[in-house]
Coordinates of C-alpha atoms and ligand atoms in Angstrom, one line a residue:
M1 CA -25.7 52.2 -16.2
S2 CA -25.6 50.7 -13.4
S3 CA -28.0 49.5 -10.7
L4 CA -26.7 49.5 -7.1
Y5 CA -27.1 47.7 -3.5
V6 CA -25.9 49.1 -0.4
H7 CA -26.3 47.2 2.7
I8 CA -25.8 49.3 6.2
P9 CA -25.6 47.1 9.1
F10 CA -26.9 49.0 12.0
C11 CA -30.0 48.1 14.1
V12 CA -30.6 49.9 17.0
K13 CA -32.0 46.3 18.7
K14 CA -32.2 42.9 16.9
C15 CA -35.9 41.9 16.5
N16 CA -36.7 38.6 17.2
Y17 CA -37.2 37.2 13.6
C18 CA -34.6 38.7 11.8
S19 CA -31.4 37.3 10.0
F20 CA -30.3 40.0 8.0
I21 CA -26.6 41.0 9.2
S22 CA -26.6 44.2 11.5
F23 CA -24.8 45.1 14.1
P24 CA -25.5 47.7 17.4
S25 CA -25.1 51.2 16.2
K26 CA -22.1 53.4 17.3
K27 CA -20.6 56.6 15.9
E28 CA -16.9 54.6 15.9
A29 CA -18.4 51.7 13.8
F30 CA -20.7 54.0 11.0
E31 CA -16.7 55.9 10.5
L32 CA -14.7 52.7 10.1
Y33 CA -18.0 51.3 7.7
F34 CA -18.2 54.5 5.6
G35 CA -14.9 54.7 5.4
A36 CA -14.6 51.5 4.1
L37 CA -17.7 51.6 1.7
K38 CA -16.2 55.0 0.0
K39 CA -13.3 52.6 -0.8
E40 CA -15.4 50.1 -2.3
F41 CA -18.2 52.6 -4.4
E42 CA -14.8 54.0 -6.1
H43 CA -13.6 51.0 -6.7
K44 CA -16.8 49.0 -8.7
V45 CA -19.2 52.3 -9.7
K46 CA -18.0 53.6 -12.9
E47 CA -21.1 54.4 -14.6
K48 CA -24.5 56.2 -14.0
L49 CA -26.5 54.7 -12.1
K50 CA -30.6 54.1 -13.0
T51 CA -31.6 52.7 -9.8
I52 CA -29.6 52.6 -5.9
Y53 CA -30.8 51.1 -2.8
F54 CA -30.1 51.8 1.0
G55 CA -31.0 48.4 2.8
G56 CA -30.4 47.2 6.3
G57 CA -29.8 46.7 8.7
T58 CA -31.4 50.1 9.3
P59 CA -29.8 52.8 7.1
S60 CA -31.6 55.5 8.9
V61 CA -29.9 55.1 12.4
V62 CA -26.8 56.1 11.1
P63 CA -26.5 60.1 11.1
F64 CA -27.3 61.7 7.6
E65 CA -23.3 63.5 7.7
F66 CA -22.6 60.1 6.2
Y67 CA -24.4 60.0 3.4
K68 CA -23.8 63.5 2.5
S69 CA -20.0 62.9 0.6
F70 CA -20.9 60.0 -1.7
K71 CA -20.4 61.3 -5.1
F72 CA -23.6 59.8 -7.0
D73 CA -23.6 60.2 -11.1
F74 CA -27.6 59.6 -11.8
A75 CA -29.1 58.6 -14.6
D76 CA -31.8 60.3 -16.3
E77 CA -35.5 58.8 -14.5
Y78 CA -33.1 57.4 -11.6
E79 CA -35.1 55.8 -8.5
F80 CA -33.2 56.2 -5.4
T81 CA -34.5 54.1 -2.0
F82 CA -33.7 54.4 1.2
E83 CA -35.0 52.0 4.1
I84 CA -36.2 53.5 7.3
N85 CA -37.6 52.4 10.5
P86 CA -40.1 54.1 12.5
S87 CA -38.8 56.5 15.3
T88 CA -35.7 56.7 13.9
V89 CA -36.3 59.5 11.6
D90 CA -37.3 62.8 11.9
L91 CA -38.8 65.6 8.9
K92 CA -35.0 67.4 8.9
Y93 CA -33.3 64.0 8.2
L94 CA -35.9 63.0 5.6
K95 CA -35.1 66.5 4.0
N96 CA -31.7 66.0 4.2
L97 CA -32.4 62.3 2.1
R98 CA -34.0 64.1 -0.6
S99 CA -31.4 66.9 -0.7
I100 CA -28.8 63.9 -1.9
G101 CA -31.5 62.3 -4.5
V102 CA -33.5 59.9 -2.7
N103 CA -36.6 59.9 -4.1
R104 CA -38.3 56.3 -2.7
L105 CA -38.5 55.2 0.7
S106 CA -39.6 51.9 2.0
I107 CA -40.6 51.7 5.9
G108 CA -40.3 49.2 7.9
V109 CA -44.0 48.7 9.7
Q110 CA -44.7 45.2 9.9
S111 CA -47.7 45.5 11.9
F112 CA -50.3 48.3 12.5
D113 CA -51.3 46.1 16.3
D114 CA -48.9 47.2 19.5
T115 CA -49.0 44.2 20.8
I116 CA -48.0 42.4 18.0
L117 CA -45.0 45.0 17.3
K118 CA -44.0 44.0 20.7
S119 CA -44.3 40.7 20.6
I120 CA -41.8 40.9 17.7
G121 CA -39.3 43.0 19.4
R122 CA -39.8 46.1 17.0
I123 CA -38.8 49.1 18.7
H124 CA -41.9 51.3 17.3
N125 CA -45.5 51.4 17.9
S126 CA -48.4 52.2 15.3
S127 CA -48.9 55.5 15.9
Q128 CA -45.3 56.2 15.2
A129 CA -45.7 54.0 12.2
I130 CA -48.3 56.0 10.7
E131 CA -46.8 59.4 12.3
C132 CA -43.5 58.7 10.0
V133 CA -45.6 58.5 6.8
K134 CA -47.1 61.8 7.5
T135 CA -43.3 63.3 8.3
A136 CA -42.5 61.0 4.7
Q137 CA -45.0 62.5 3.0
A138 CA -44.6 66.1 4.4
A139 CA -40.6 65.9 3.5
G140 CA -41.9 65.9 0.3
F141 CA -41.6 61.9 -0.8
D142 CA -44.8 61.0 -2.9
N143 CA -43.0 57.4 -3.5
I144 CA -43.1 55.2 -0.7
S145 CA -43.6 51.8 0.4
I146 CA -44.5 50.2 3.5
D147 CA -43.6 46.3 4.7
L148 CA -46.0 43.9 6.2
I149 CA -45.7 40.9 7.9
Y150 CA -48.4 37.8 8.1
G151 CA -47.8 34.7 9.7
L152 CA -46.8 36.3 13.4
P153 CA -47.7 35.1 16.7
N154 CA -50.9 35.3 17.6
Q155 CA -52.0 37.4 14.5
T156 CA -55.4 36.5 13.6
M157 CA -57.0 37.1 10.1
E158 CA -59.2 40.1 12.0
L159 CA -55.7 42.0 12.9
W160 CA -54.0 40.7 9.5
Q161 CA -57.0 42.5 7.6
Q162 CA -56.9 45.7 10.2
S163 CA -53.0 46.3 8.9
L164 CA -53.8 45.5 5.5
Q165 CA -56.6 48.1 5.8
K166 CA -55.0 50.3 7.5
A167 CA -51.9 50.5 5.2
T168 CA -54.4 51.1 2.5
T169 CA -55.2 54.9 4.1
L170 CA -51.8 56.2 4.1
G171 CA -51.5 57.5 0.9
V172 CA -48.6 55.4 0.5
Q173 CA -47.7 53.8 -3.0
H174 CA -46.5 50.1 -2.3
I175 CA -47.2 47.9 -0.1
S176 CA -44.9 44.5 0.6
T177 CA -46.2 42.0 2.4
Y178 CA -44.0 38.8 3.7
G179 CA -45.1 35.7 5.4
L180 CA -42.8 35.2 8.6
K181 CA -40.1 32.8 8.2
I182 CA -38.6 31.2 11.2
E183 CA -34.7 31.8 10.8
E184 CA -32.2 29.3 12.1
G185 CA -29.6 31.7 15.0
T186 CA -32.5 34.4 15.4
H187 CA -34.7 34.6 18.8
F188 CA -37.7 33.0 17.4
G189 CA -35.1 30.3 16.1
K190 CA -34.0 29.8 19.4
N191 CA -37.6 30.2 21.4
P192 CA -40.0 29.1 19.0
P193 CA -43.0 31.3 19.5
K194 CA -46.3 30.0 20.8
G195 CA -49.3 31.0 18.6
L196 CA -48.3 30.8 15.3
P197 CA -51.3 31.0 12.6
D198 CA -51.0 27.4 11.1
E199 CA -50.2 27.0 7.3
D200 CA -53.8 26.8 5.9
L201 CA -54.4 30.2 8.1
C202 CA -51.1 31.9 6.3
A203 CA -52.5 30.8 2.6
D204 CA -55.5 32.3 3.6
M205 CA -53.7 35.9 4.7
Y206 CA -52.0 35.9 1.9
L207 CA -54.9 35.7 -0.6
R208 CA -56.5 38.0 2.1
S209 CA -53.6 40.4 1.5
V210 CA -54.4 40.2 -2.9
E211 CA -58.3 40.7 -2.2
V212 CA -57.7 43.7 0.0
L213 CA -54.7 45.1 -1.6
E214 CA -56.0 45.0 -5.6
K215 CA -59.3 46.3 -4.3
N216 CA -57.6 49.5 -3.2
G217 CA -55.8 50.1 -6.3
F218 CA -52.4 48.0 -5.0
N219 CA -51.8 45.2 -7.7
L220 CA -49.7 42.5 -7.2
Y221 CA -47.3 42.3 -9.6
E222 CA -44.3 40.2 -7.6
I223 CA -45.1 37.2 -5.1
S224 CA -44.6 40.1 -1.8
N225 CA -45.2 43.0 -3.8
F226 CA -47.8 45.1 -4.5
A227 CA -47.8 48.6 -6.1
Q228 CA -50.2 51.5 -7.8
K229 CA -49.8 51.8 -11.2
G230 CA -46.0 53.2 -12.7
K231 CA -45.1 52.5 -8.7
E232 CA -43.6 49.1 -9.0
S233 CA -40.0 49.2 -7.3
R234 CA -37.6 49.6 -10.3
H235 CA -34.4 48.6 -8.1
N236 CA -36.0 44.9 -7.3
M237 CA -37.5 44.7 -11.1
T238 CA -33.5 44.6 -11.4
Y239 CA -33.3 41.4 -9.7
W240 CA -36.4 39.6 -10.7
E241 CA -35.6 40.2 -14.5
N242 CA -32.1 39.0 -13.8
N243 CA -29.9 41.8 -15.0
P244 CA -27.1 43.0 -13.3
Y245 CA -26.4 44.9 -10.0
I246 CA -23.4 45.8 -8.1
A247 CA -23.5 45.5 -4.4
L248 CA -21.8 47.2 -1.8
G249 CA -21.4 46.6 2.3
V250 CA -20.8 44.0 4.4
S251 CA -22.5 40.9 3.2
A252 CA -24.1 42.5 0.6
H253 CA -24.9 39.9 -2.7
G254 CA -24.2 41.3 -6.2
Y255 CA -24.2 40.1 -9.9
Q256 CA -22.0 41.4 -12.6
D257 CA -20.6 40.2 -16.0
G258 CA -22.2 36.6 -15.4
S259 CA -21.0 36.3 -11.6
R260 CA -22.8 36.3 -8.8
Y261 CA -20.5 36.8 -5.8
Y262 CA -20.9 38.1 -2.2
N263 CA -19.1 39.8 0.4
T264 CA -18.0 39.0 3.8
S265 CA -20.5 39.3 7.0
D266 CA -17.7 39.6 9.2
F267 CA -16.9 43.2 9.9
G268 CA -13.3 43.4 10.5
K269 CA -12.4 41.5 7.9
Y270 CA -14.9 43.7 5.5
L271 CA -12.4 47.1 6.8
K272 CA -10.0 45.4 5.8
N273 CA -10.6 44.2 2.7
P274 CA -13.6 46.3 1.3
A275 CA -13.0 45.9 -2.3
E276 CA -12.9 42.2 -2.7
P277 CA -15.7 40.0 -2.5
E278 CA -15.4 37.1 -0.1
F279 CA -17.2 34.5 -2.6
S280 CA -17.7 35.2 -6.4
E281 CA -18.7 32.4 -9.6
K282 CA -19.2 32.6 -12.8
L283 CA -22.5 30.9 -13.5
T284 CA -22.9 28.7 -16.2
E285 CA -25.3 29.4 -19.5
D286 CA -27.8 26.9 -17.2
E287 CA -28.0 28.1 -14.0
I288 CA -28.4 31.9 -15.1
L289 CA -31.4 30.2 -17.5
T290 CA -32.3 28.8 -14.2
E291 CA -32.4 31.9 -12.0
G292 CA -34.1 33.5 -14.9
I293 CA -36.8 31.5 -14.6
F294 CA -37.1 31.3 -10.8
L295 CA -37.1 35.1 -10.9
G296 CA -38.7 35.9 -13.7
L297 CA -41.7 33.5 -12.4
R298 CA -41.8 35.5 -9.5
M299 CA -43.4 38.3 -11.3
K300 CA -47.1 38.7 -11.8
K301 CA -46.1 39.5 -15.6
G302 CA -44.0 36.2 -15.7
L303 CA -41.8 35.5 -19.3
S304 CA -42.3 36.4 -22.9
L305 CA -41.8 33.7 -24.5
K306 CA -40.3 35.5 -27.2
E307 CA -37.4 37.8 -24.8
F308 CA -36.9 33.9 -23.2
K309 CA -36.3 32.5 -26.8
I310 CA -33.9 35.3 -27.9
R311 CA -32.0 35.4 -24.7
Y312 CA -31.8 32.0 -23.6
N313 CA -31.5 30.6 -27.3
V314 CA -34.2 27.7 -25.2
D315 CA -38.5 27.8 -26.1
F316 CA -39.5 27.7 -22.7
Q317 CA -42.9 25.6 -23.8
E318 CA -40.9 22.9 -25.2
K319 CA -38.2 22.5 -22.7
Y320 CA -40.6 22.4 -19.3
A321 CA -43.5 20.8 -21.3
Y322 CA -43.3 18.4 -18.1
V323 CA -44.2 21.2 -15.5
L324 CA -46.3 23.2 -17.2
N325 CA -48.6 19.9 -17.7
K326 CA -48.2 18.9 -14.0
Y327 CA -49.1 22.4 -12.8
K328 CA -51.3 23.1 -15.4
D329 CA -53.9 24.7 -13.3
F330 CA -51.5 27.3 -11.8
F331 CA -50.0 28.5 -15.1
E332 CA -51.6 30.9 -17.4
Q333 CA -50.7 32.1 -20.7
K334 CA -51.6 35.4 -22.7
N335 CA -50.3 37.7 -25.0
G336 CA -47.1 35.7 -25.5
R337 CA -46.1 35.4 -21.7
I338 CA -46.7 32.6 -19.2
S339 CA -47.3 33.3 -15.7
L340 CA -47.9 32.4 -12.6
T341 CA -52.0 32.4 -11.6
T342 CA -52.0 34.1 -7.8
Q343 CA -52.5 30.4 -6.4
G344 CA -49.4 29.3 -8.4
L345 CA -47.4 32.4 -6.9
M346 CA -48.4 30.9 -3.7
L347 CA -47.3 27.6 -4.3
S348 CA -44.2 28.8 -6.3
N349 CA -41.6 27.2 -3.6
V350 CA -43.1 23.8 -4.9
I351 CA -43.7 24.5 -8.7
L352 CA -39.9 26.0 -9.2
S353 CA -37.9 23.5 -7.5
E354 CA -39.3 21.4 -10.9
F355 CA -37.3 23.6 -12.8
I356 CA -34.1 22.4 -12.2
Ligands
SAM401 C1 -34.4 43.8 5.6 S1 -35.1 44.0 6.4 C2 -34.8 45.6 6.9 C3 -36.6 46.8 7.0 C4 -36.0 47.4 8.0 N1 -34.7 47.2 8.6 C5 -37.2 47.4 9.1 O1 -36.8 46.5 9.7 O2 -37.8 47.9 9.1 C6 -36.8 44.2 5.2 C7 -37.8 43.6 5.2 O3 -38.3 42.2 5.5 C8 -39.2 41.8 6.6 N2 -38.3 40.0 7.4 C9 -36.9 40.5 7.8 N3 -37.3 39.5 8.1 C10 -38.4 38.8 8.1 C11 -38.6 37.3 8.5 N4 -37.7 36.4 8.6 N5 -39.6 36.9 7.9 C12 -40.5 37.4 7.1 N6 -40.3 38.9 6.6 C13 -39.1 39.5 7.2 C14 -39.2 42.7 7.5 O4 -40.7 43.1 6.4 C15 -38.5 43.8 6.8 O5 -38.8 45.2 7.0
SF4_402 S1 -35.9 43.6 10.7 FE1 -34.8 45.5 10.6 S2 -34.8 46.8 12.4 FE2 -35.4 44.7 12.3 S3 -33.6 43.9 12.9 FE3 -33.9 43.4 11.0 S4 -32.8 44.6 9.5 FE4 -32.9 45.2 11.9

């Protein structure tokens, strides 16, 4: 059984902070791209699919007819997530998605504050975001996630708290909260915005997410992800548990047979040769081990010491005693697992770099 990520690189408009690969939405481009994607699909997908994730870009800017012809062979209890943006879908589109097996939606809300939404270049406002969730529910979706960003220009703690609180009232099952990263080459990268919250405020915003969301039944299960019980993203868990997944589409990254690979980010090149990754590298045992730690410690449940020993043939506590000692206040150990505390997750960049 396989997990599959498919990148759909089209957006109505580039957001000011975003560095994901995407191109303007055009019918001719959709036709060419989906032709190539199907070739890559046939070449790479050979087994039943237990998780599928169509991400972007904005998969929902592409008309439904382009998705209809994929022949998915689902495993029992599969999870099929599709990313949508508010103001790009209606009830019919969402019902159509259900008809091809989509059973989970990830909605890019980012904020429920209209001034902030405008300043980061989003095409929707807060009421459209709320409407989008309601339409998804009316279409029958009962596994919905929304994305929020903190640390945005002119975002105060109060505004962040309001967005969090709003998110908890909508009847969704999963919430992702990302700290704004100013990426090179983006609008914000080239024109640094004024009014960015400082590091301390961002850290407090993160802690406020944990407090507000956990109080409302959304448990932190990965650095940036909160879910009601049983509604954790199974597809993303595949990544964090260091398990293989197939990747299709421009700029998509995959991990199969011990090799990490990625496809070209060049649209024209991809169309010419969709089945050939631009880069592929067999990981050494050491690299697989380090990835296992980096990814595993992102999860609140951390790593099972026993499974770690079986999988990597390494005694975690023995080999990394110096890191565990140095950051002892940021690790916790129970039921045979070792994990980062919430404070530790917040500092994970610093702590994890010690494992290299
Ligand atoms: C792959 S993006 C695409 C989602 C969808 N197209 C949308 O924008 O609504 C997934 C999520 O990453 C987050 N994201 C993207 N760029 C970011 C950045 N520079 N800093 C923080 N979060 C970011 C946003 O929350 C976004 O919803
Ligand atoms: S954040 Fe989403 S909608 Fe905005 S440019 Fe990036 S992928 Fe497109």
